[in-house]
Short mmCIF file of C-alpha atoms in Angstrom, two decimals:
data_model
loop_
_atom_site.label_atom_id
_atom_site.label_comp_id
_atom_site.label_asym_id
_atom_site.label_seq_id
_atom_site.Cartn_x
_atom_site.Cartn_y
_atom_site.Cartn_z
CA MET A 1 -0.05 0.01 -0.01
CA ASP A 2 1.66 3.31 -1.16
CA TYR A 3 0.96 6.94 -0.28
CA HIS A 4 -1.32 7.72 -3.05
CA SER A 5 -3.59 4.78 -2.46
CA ILE A 6 -4.40 6.15 1.03
CA HIS A 7 -4.49 9.82 0.54
CA GLY A 8 -5.05 10.11 -3.09
CA TYR A 9 -3.60 12.56 -5.72
CA ASP A 10 -3.18 16.24 -5.02
CA LEU A 11 -5.22 18.19 -7.65
CA SER A 12 -3.86 21.54 -6.50
CA SER A 13 -0.50 21.25 -8.06
CA PHE A 14 1.24 20.62 -4.64
CA ASP A 15 2.06 17.16 -5.25
CA VAL A 16 5.70 16.24 -4.93
CA PRO A 17 7.03 15.53 -8.47
CA GLY A 18 10.67 15.24 -7.54
CA THR A 19 12.05 18.40 -9.24
CA HIS A 20 14.22 19.17 -6.22
CA ARG A 21 17.08 17.26 -7.92
CA LEU A 22 18.64 17.97 -11.42
CA PRO A 23 18.36 15.32 -14.07
CA THR A 24 21.32 13.11 -14.43
CA VAL A 25 23.27 13.82 -17.52
CA GLN A 26 26.41 12.08 -18.66
CA ALA A 27 29.37 14.31 -19.54
CA SER A 28 29.56 13.02 -23.13
CA GLN A 29 25.86 13.96 -23.61
CA ALA A 30 26.43 17.41 -22.04
CA LEU A 31 29.33 18.12 -24.35
CA ASN A 32 27.42 17.21 -27.40
CA ASP A 33 24.57 19.55 -26.17
CA LEU A 34 26.94 22.50 -25.86
CA GLN A 35 28.36 21.81 -29.47
CA ASP A 36 24.98 21.42 -31.02
CA SER A 37 23.25 24.68 -30.52
CA THR A 38 20.26 23.98 -32.77
CA ASN A 39 17.91 23.71 -29.69
CA LEU A 40 20.07 25.58 -27.13
CA TYR A 41 19.03 29.17 -28.09
CA ILE A 42 15.82 30.98 -28.88
CA SER A 43 16.20 33.68 -31.58
CA THR A 44 14.79 37.11 -30.59
CA GLY A 45 14.36 37.94 -34.24
CA LEU A 46 17.23 40.35 -34.24
CA GLU A 47 20.23 38.80 -35.73
CA GLY A 48 22.82 41.36 -34.03
CA LEU A 49 21.28 40.94 -30.63
CA ASP A 50 21.35 37.14 -31.11
CA LYS A 51 25.07 37.15 -31.89
CA ALA A 52 25.76 39.32 -28.90
CA LEU A 53 23.82 36.90 -26.68
CA LEU A 54 26.19 34.00 -27.50
CA SER A 55 28.29 32.68 -24.89
CA ARG A 56 31.90 32.78 -24.97
CA PHE A 57 32.24 29.05 -25.60
CA ALA A 58 29.82 29.35 -28.64
CA THR A 59 31.66 32.39 -29.86
CA GLU A 60 35.04 30.60 -29.97
CA SER A 61 33.70 27.52 -31.45
CA GLN A 62 33.88 27.00 -35.27
CA ASN A 63 30.32 25.32 -35.52
CA ALA A 64 28.41 27.28 -38.04
CA LEU A 65 25.16 26.41 -36.41
CA HIS A 66 25.51 28.88 -33.61
CA ARG A 67 22.89 31.49 -34.32
CA GLY A 68 22.67 32.81 -30.80
CA GLY A 69 19.53 34.13 -28.85
CA VAL A 70 18.05 33.67 -25.38
CA LYS A 71 19.92 30.71 -24.04
CA ARG A 72 17.71 27.73 -22.50
CA GLY A 73 18.45 26.41 -18.96
CA GLN A 74 18.87 30.19 -17.69
CA VAL A 75 16.94 33.22 -16.35
CA THR A 76 16.64 36.15 -18.45
CA GLU A 77 15.40 39.49 -17.49
CA LEU A 78 13.84 42.18 -19.74
CA TRP A 79 13.54 45.36 -18.08
CA GLY A 80 12.68 48.98 -19.02
CA PRO A 81 10.20 51.80 -19.01
CA PRO A 82 6.79 51.18 -20.54
CA GLY A 83 6.47 51.39 -24.22
CA THR A 84 9.87 50.30 -25.04
CA GLY A 85 9.23 46.88 -26.63
CA ARG A 86 9.56 44.49 -23.70
CA THR A 87 6.43 42.53 -24.50
CA ALA A 88 7.28 42.67 -28.32
CA ILE A 89 10.47 40.82 -27.84
CA ALA A 90 8.69 38.31 -25.60
CA ILE A 91 6.11 37.73 -28.07
CA GLN A 92 8.87 37.09 -30.77
CA LEU A 93 10.42 34.60 -28.64
CA ALA A 94 7.33 32.92 -28.15
CA SER A 95 6.47 32.87 -31.80
CA ASN A 96 9.83 31.42 -32.77
CA SER A 97 9.45 28.71 -30.22
CA ILE A 98 6.24 27.62 -31.43
CA ARG A 99 7.44 27.67 -35.04
CA ASN A 100 10.06 25.13 -33.90
CA ALA A 101 7.28 22.88 -32.59
CA ASP A 102 8.18 23.67 -29.01
CA ASN A 103 5.70 24.42 -26.16
CA VAL A 104 5.58 27.89 -24.69
CA VAL A 105 4.10 28.91 -21.20
CA TRP A 106 2.99 32.53 -20.63
CA ILE A 107 2.29 33.69 -17.13
CA ASP A 108 0.53 37.10 -16.69
CA CYS A 109 1.12 38.95 -13.30
CA PHE A 110 -0.48 42.29 -13.94
CA GLN A 111 -2.08 42.82 -17.37
CA GLU A 112 -3.34 40.19 -19.57
CA LEU A 113 -1.69 39.47 -22.80
CA GLN A 114 -3.52 40.19 -26.10
CA ILE A 115 -3.59 36.91 -27.87
CA SER A 116 -4.12 38.49 -31.36
CA ARG A 117 -0.47 39.88 -31.11
CA LEU A 118 0.74 36.39 -31.08
CA GLU A 119 -1.49 35.16 -33.63
CA ASP A 120 -0.41 37.96 -36.00
CA ALA A 121 3.20 37.14 -35.35
CA LEU A 122 2.50 33.40 -36.04
CA ARG A 123 0.56 34.21 -39.23
CA THR A 124 3.28 36.42 -40.73
CA CYS A 125 6.24 34.17 -39.82
CA GLY A 126 5.15 31.48 -42.07
CA SER A 127 6.84 30.74 -45.43
CA SER A 128 6.05 33.42 -48.19
CA ALA A 129 5.27 30.49 -50.63
CA VAL A 130 2.01 29.64 -48.81
CA ASN A 131 -1.02 31.30 -49.20
CA GLU A 132 -3.21 33.01 -46.21
CA ALA A 133 -5.35 30.15 -45.79
CA GLU A 134 -2.60 27.81 -44.93
CA ASN A 135 -1.00 30.43 -42.75
CA ASP A 136 -4.36 30.69 -40.72
CA GLU A 137 -4.31 27.00 -40.43
CA GLN A 138 -0.79 26.99 -39.18
CA ALA A 139 -1.44 29.62 -36.48
CA SER A 140 -4.47 27.79 -35.30
CA ASN A 141 -2.53 24.44 -35.06
CA SER A 142 0.30 26.14 -33.09
CA ARG A 143 -2.11 27.80 -30.75
CA GLY A 144 -2.48 24.52 -28.89
CA LYS A 145 1.19 24.72 -27.97
CA PHE A 146 0.71 28.08 -26.21
CA ILE A 147 -0.37 27.70 -22.50
CA HIS A 148 -1.52 30.81 -20.98
CA PHE A 149 -1.86 31.70 -17.15
CA SER A 150 -2.97 34.63 -15.19
CA CYS A 151 -1.38 34.83 -11.63
CA LEU A 152 -2.66 37.67 -9.92
CA THR A 153 -1.56 36.78 -6.30
CA LEU A 154 2.00 35.93 -5.28
CA PRO A 155 1.23 32.57 -3.61
CA HIS A 156 -0.38 31.53 -6.85
CA LEU A 157 2.65 32.29 -8.67
CA MET A 158 5.00 30.63 -6.10
CA ALA A 159 2.90 27.41 -6.12
CA LEU A 160 2.92 27.34 -9.99
CA ILE A 161 6.80 27.77 -10.41
CA SER A 162 7.90 25.60 -7.34
CA ARG A 163 5.73 22.64 -7.90
CA PRO A 164 4.85 22.50 -11.60
CA ASN A 165 2.67 19.55 -12.92
CA ALA A 166 2.59 18.16 -16.39
CA LYS A 167 -0.44 19.94 -17.34
CA ALA A 168 0.47 23.33 -16.06
CA ILE A 169 4.17 23.13 -17.51
CA PRO A 170 4.58 20.42 -19.89
CA GLU A 171 7.82 18.33 -20.35
CA ARG A 172 8.82 19.64 -23.79
CA VAL A 173 8.49 23.32 -23.00
CA ALA A 174 11.02 25.52 -24.33
CA LEU A 175 10.16 29.00 -23.11
CA VAL A 176 8.49 30.29 -19.93
CA VAL A 177 7.61 33.88 -20.06
CA ILE A 178 6.59 35.71 -16.66
CA SER A 179 5.14 39.23 -17.54
CA ASN A 180 5.28 42.08 -14.92
CA LEU A 181 6.55 40.06 -12.25
CA SER A 182 7.93 43.01 -10.40
CA ALA A 183 4.45 44.62 -10.22
CA LEU A 184 3.28 41.48 -8.39
CA ILE A 185 6.23 41.59 -5.91
CA ASN A 186 6.07 45.15 -5.29
CA SER A 187 2.22 45.12 -4.62
CA SER A 188 2.44 41.91 -2.42
CA LEU A 189 5.49 42.99 -0.58
CA PRO A 190 6.25 46.64 -0.92
CA LYS A 191 9.22 48.46 0.32
CA ALA A 192 7.47 50.07 3.24
CA VAL A 193 9.45 52.38 5.72
CA GLU A 194 9.77 50.33 8.87
CA GLU A 195 9.00 52.08 12.34
CA THR A 196 12.45 52.13 14.06
CA THR A 197 11.37 54.44 16.85
CA THR A 198 10.55 51.65 19.30
CA LEU A 199 12.31 48.47 19.56
CA LYS A 200 10.27 45.33 19.88
CA PRO A 201 12.60 42.05 19.74
CA ASN A 202 9.58 39.71 19.80
CA LYS A 203 7.75 41.43 17.09
CA GLY A 204 8.71 38.74 14.55
CA GLN A 205 10.29 39.17 11.07
CA SER A 206 10.38 42.56 9.47
CA ALA A 207 9.00 43.36 6.11
CA SER A 208 12.32 43.55 4.55
CA ILE A 209 13.25 40.06 5.88
CA LYS A 210 10.02 38.64 4.34
CA ARG A 211 10.71 40.48 1.15
CA ARG A 212 14.32 39.11 0.88
CA GLN A 213 13.13 35.56 1.70
CA CYS A 214 10.55 35.80 -0.86
CA LEU A 215 12.72 37.07 -3.51
CA GLN A 216 15.34 34.16 -2.93
CA PHE A 217 12.61 31.67 -2.92
CA ILE A 218 11.33 32.88 -6.33
CA ILE A 219 14.63 33.14 -8.07
CA ASN A 220 15.72 29.74 -6.64
CA ALA A 221 12.41 28.10 -7.99
CA LEU A 222 12.94 29.99 -11.60
CA GLN A 223 16.43 28.54 -11.63
CA ARG A 224 15.33 25.17 -10.81
CA LEU A 225 12.64 25.27 -13.25
CA ALA A 226 14.85 26.41 -16.05
CA ALA A 227 17.55 23.74 -15.34
CA THR A 228 15.14 20.72 -14.71
CA ARG A 229 12.96 21.46 -17.69
CA ASN A 230 15.81 22.75 -20.11
CA CYS A 231 13.77 25.94 -20.83
CA ALA A 232 14.39 29.65 -21.27
CA VAL A 233 12.73 31.64 -18.20
CA VAL A 234 12.22 35.21 -19.33
CA VAL A 235 11.21 37.56 -16.76
CA VAL A 236 9.66 41.01 -17.99
CA SER A 237 10.29 43.37 -15.25
CA GLN A 238 9.46 47.23 -14.85
CA CYS A 239 11.58 49.96 -13.63
CA ALA A 240 11.95 52.63 -11.16
CA THR A 241 13.63 56.04 -10.78
CA LYS A 242 16.52 56.14 -8.27
CA LEU A 243 17.09 59.68 -7.13
CA GLN A 244 20.72 60.68 -5.71
CA SER A 245 21.77 63.99 -4.70
CA GLU A 246 25.09 64.10 -6.46
CA HIS A 247 24.16 61.74 -9.57
CA GLY A 248 20.69 62.74 -10.38
CA ALA A 249 17.91 60.54 -11.30
CA THR A 250 18.76 57.06 -12.75
CA LEU A 251 16.54 54.28 -14.03
CA VAL A 252 17.06 50.96 -12.33
CA PRO A 253 15.08 47.62 -12.24
CA ALA A 254 12.07 47.65 -10.17
CA VAL A 255 13.49 44.68 -8.25
CA ASN A 256 17.20 45.23 -7.54
CA ALA A 257 18.15 43.12 -4.40
CA SER A 258 21.55 41.31 -4.45
CA ALA A 259 20.04 37.95 -4.34
CA TRP A 260 17.81 38.58 -7.28
CA ASN A 261 20.76 40.09 -9.28
CA GLN A 262 22.64 36.96 -8.59
CA GLY A 263 20.14 34.67 -9.86
CA ILE A 264 19.72 36.50 -13.17
CA SER A 265 22.05 35.02 -15.78
CA THR A 266 21.30 37.35 -18.74
CA ARG A 267 19.70 40.95 -18.48
CA LEU A 268 18.50 43.21 -21.38
CA VAL A 269 17.53 46.66 -20.90
CA MET A 270 14.87 48.16 -23.18
CA PHE A 271 14.53 51.78 -24.11
CA ARG A 272 13.97 54.39 -26.74
CA ASP A 273 16.11 57.09 -28.33
CA TRP A 274 16.84 59.03 -31.47
CA ALA A 275 19.19 57.67 -34.09
CA TRP A 276 20.37 58.74 -37.48
CA GLN A 277 18.78 56.71 -40.31
CA ASP A 278 19.43 57.69 -44.06
CA GLY A 279 20.42 61.39 -42.81
CA ASN A 280 17.28 61.74 -40.85
CA LEU A 281 16.78 61.72 -37.08
CA VAL A 282 14.20 58.93 -36.22
CA SER A 283 12.91 57.55 -33.04
CA VAL A 284 13.96 53.67 -32.60
CA PHE A 285 13.49 50.91 -30.18
CA LEU A 286 16.82 49.89 -28.50
CA ALA A 287 17.92 46.90 -26.55
CA GLY A 288 21.04 47.02 -24.58
CA LEU A 289 22.97 44.07 -23.39
CA GLN A 290 24.09 44.35 -19.66
CA LYS A 291 24.83 40.77 -18.53
CA VAL A 292 25.55 37.48 -20.40
CA ASP A 293 25.82 34.02 -18.63
CA GLY A 294 26.21 35.70 -15.25
CA LYS A 295 28.93 37.93 -16.31
CA PRO A 296 28.17 41.73 -16.19
CA ASP A 297 29.91 43.81 -18.67
CA ASP A 298 32.55 46.32 -17.50
CA ASP A 299 30.65 49.18 -19.36
CA ALA A 300 26.92 49.97 -18.80
CA MET A 301 26.04 48.22 -22.13
CA ALA A 302 28.04 45.88 -24.15
CA HIS A 303 25.94 45.82 -27.32
CA VAL A 304 22.77 47.97 -28.36
CA ALA A 305 20.48 46.70 -31.03
CA ALA A 306 17.92 48.99 -32.79
CA PHE A 307 14.57 47.65 -34.03
CA ARG A 308 11.20 48.60 -35.00
CA ILE A 309 7.76 47.07 -34.07
CA ASP A 310 5.02 46.35 -36.76
CA SER A 311 2.33 43.93 -37.13
CA THR A 312 4.64 41.21 -38.19
CA GLY A 313 6.73 41.43 -34.88
CA VAL A 314 10.11 42.86 -34.44
CA THR A 315 12.48 43.90 -37.30
CA SER A 316 16.12 45.13 -37.15
CA VAL A 317 16.91 48.60 -38.25
CA GLU A 318 20.09 49.75 -39.83
CA CYS A 319 21.01 53.10 -38.07
CA ASN A 320 23.86 54.66 -36.18
CA THR A 321 23.82 53.76 -32.55
CA THR A 322 27.25 54.75 -31.68
CA SER A 323 26.15 58.06 -30.48
CA VAL A 324 23.81 56.54 -27.86
CA PRO A 325 25.46 57.09 -24.37
CA ALA A 326 26.25 54.19 -22.28
CA GLU A 327 25.85 56.17 -18.98
CA PRO A 328 24.09 59.69 -18.71
CA ALA A 329 26.62 62.41 -18.51
CA ILE A 330 25.65 64.74 -15.58
CA ALA A 331 27.61 67.74 -14.81
CA ILE A 332 26.73 69.23 -11.48
CA GLN A 333 27.78 72.92 -10.97
CA HIS A 334 27.68 74.54 -7.70
CA LYS A 335 26.51 78.40 -7.55
CA ARG A 336 29.43 80.70 -7.42
CA LYS A 337 30.25 83.02 -4.67
CA VAL A 338 29.71 86.62 -5.16
CA ASP A 339 33.31 87.60 -5.36
CA GLU A 340 33.78 85.12 -8.28
CA THR A 341 31.22 86.69 -10.31
CA ASP A 342 32.90 90.04 -10.59
CA LEU A 343 29.61 91.77 -9.38
CA GLU A 344 29.54 94.19 -6.68
CA VAL A 345 26.72 94.19 -4.17
CA PRO A 346 25.62 97.69 -2.76
CA ASP A 347 26.54 98.14 0.94
CA SER A 348 28.67 95.20 1.06
CA GLU A 349 32.42 94.47 1.56
CA ASP A 350 34.53 92.27 -0.54
CA ASP A 351 35.80 90.12 2.40
CA GLU A 352 32.26 89.40 3.76
CA ASP A 353 30.79 85.98 3.09
CA TYR A 354 27.09 85.62 3.52
CA GLY A 355 26.93 81.96 3.71
CA TRP A 356 25.11 81.63 0.45
CA ALA A 357 27.72 79.02 -0.91
CA GLU A 358 27.36 76.93 1.99
CA GLU A 359 23.67 76.73 1.90
CA ASP A 360 23.79 75.94 -2.02
CA GLU A 361 26.31 73.23 -1.54
CA SER A 362 24.51 71.46 1.25
CA THR A 363 22.63 68.32 -0.08
CA LEU A 364 18.97 68.47 -0.58
CA PRO A 365 16.67 66.19 1.61
CA GLN A 366 15.57 62.95 0.18
CA PRO A 367 12.05 62.98 -1.07
CA PRO A 368 9.31 61.14 0.97
CA GLN A 369 8.79 58.59 -1.86
CA TRP A 370 10.92 57.24 -4.79
CA GLN A 371 8.75 58.29 -7.84
CA GLY A 372 8.79 55.30 -10.19
CA SER A 373 8.65 55.21 -13.87
CA GLU A 374 6.44 52.03 -13.96
CA ASP A 375 3.13 51.24 -15.43
CA ILE A 376 1.72 51.91 -11.96
CA LEU A 377 3.32 53.11 -8.80
CA LEU A 378 3.43 50.25 -6.34
CA GLY A 379 4.92 50.43 -2.96
CA GLN A 380 7.43 52.84 -1.68
CA GLU A 381 11.27 53.50 -2.29
CA LEU A 382 11.25 51.37 -5.58
CA GLY A 383 14.43 52.92 -6.53
CA ARG A 384 16.30 51.80 -3.59
CA SER A 385 17.74 48.30 -3.26
CA ASP A 386 16.88 46.11 -0.51
CA ASP A 387 20.76 46.10 0.70
CA GLU A 388 20.65 49.92 1.08
CA ARG A 389 17.53 49.95 3.17
CA GLU A 390 18.80 47.33 5.51
CA ASP A 391 22.07 49.26 6.23
CA ASP A 392 19.99 52.34 6.84
CA CYS A 393 17.74 50.52 9.28
CA GLU A 394 20.71 48.88 11.07
CA SER A 395 22.36 52.36 11.78
CA VAL A 396 19.17 53.74 12.98
CA ARG A 397 18.74 50.72 15.46
CA SER A 398 22.33 51.23 16.67
CA ILE A 399 21.81 54.80 17.47
CA LEU A 400 18.65 54.07 19.21
CA SER A 401 20.31 51.44 21.25
CA GLU A 402 23.24 53.70 22.17
CA ALA A 403 20.74 56.45 23.27
CA SER A 404 18.72 54.11 25.41
CA HIS A 405 21.92 52.96 27.30
#
């Protein structure tokens, strides 16, 4: 008599499927899989970006089959402001996977995906030699390989990615897209300011500790899912504005904890800028490569690919992107003193200093809330990382403990 004959099978996807272990792979098979990249990468639809996403081993190899793209078995993050082509790149990845007879799982965490966009991409990606009716039939047949979920609560998402069953995430899945995961995390576990005026040792875990544990659990589950199913996990994240008194405002990922950054193997930033095309200044979509195979680039962006978005999907654009700045050039100039301007103030002496320079050079107080550049403002202090907040809380606690003694 076994366990299932007594208790039955769990219908809520909480049954133990044995995914806590990585599958056993022989060394010769692993080497052959590395050399044969026909199923190792998923194309983004941009040839220049696909080549930049190739690993160092694939770049040094002489195999002509290395086409590049998003690598399977890893977690890739696409982040950027709204309207920069994040969803378009994810749809292109899903369309290319479905065309290769692979399964795709799409998980919406905030806004529901428009299936018509995927259908248009599948319809136009067919061969030009077939007619429109055959293209429609091909798109409808490929629709069965696309699995769509809406996880509007954090426990629902954690249960889905940590204990996936065969119906939710099939065995032959090649791509798992999680859209707007940062909105779900920041709404469920916001970066709220903790009350440090009174010390309560028996209060329990603080909000920052709960948030860090949740992020660690989610990123570990995503890494395990990518490794056990040999699929590419693509996380579409939002961004926030981080304000600094000396460096101005900077766009950062909405989730930028150290544990989260360590689990992300490849990171792409999406933005829009002006570029020269045929002597004219046009607005283009840009994708910058910040991290490949767990190795961040020394510069802000190693490669920038320009593209446009239409009904057929994403298409590369030939334009000059060398003028795109890797980091914003910010020149902060303090106000000059009165004696440096060669101006004479009536009823004043040259040697007197009214203290204007000291007041101007003093740093401005931080705003009460970090203003985010997301689709929706969720939580507080979205621009600050969890490590910075914990350091500030620890310093406040030490000051309060010294004052009490």
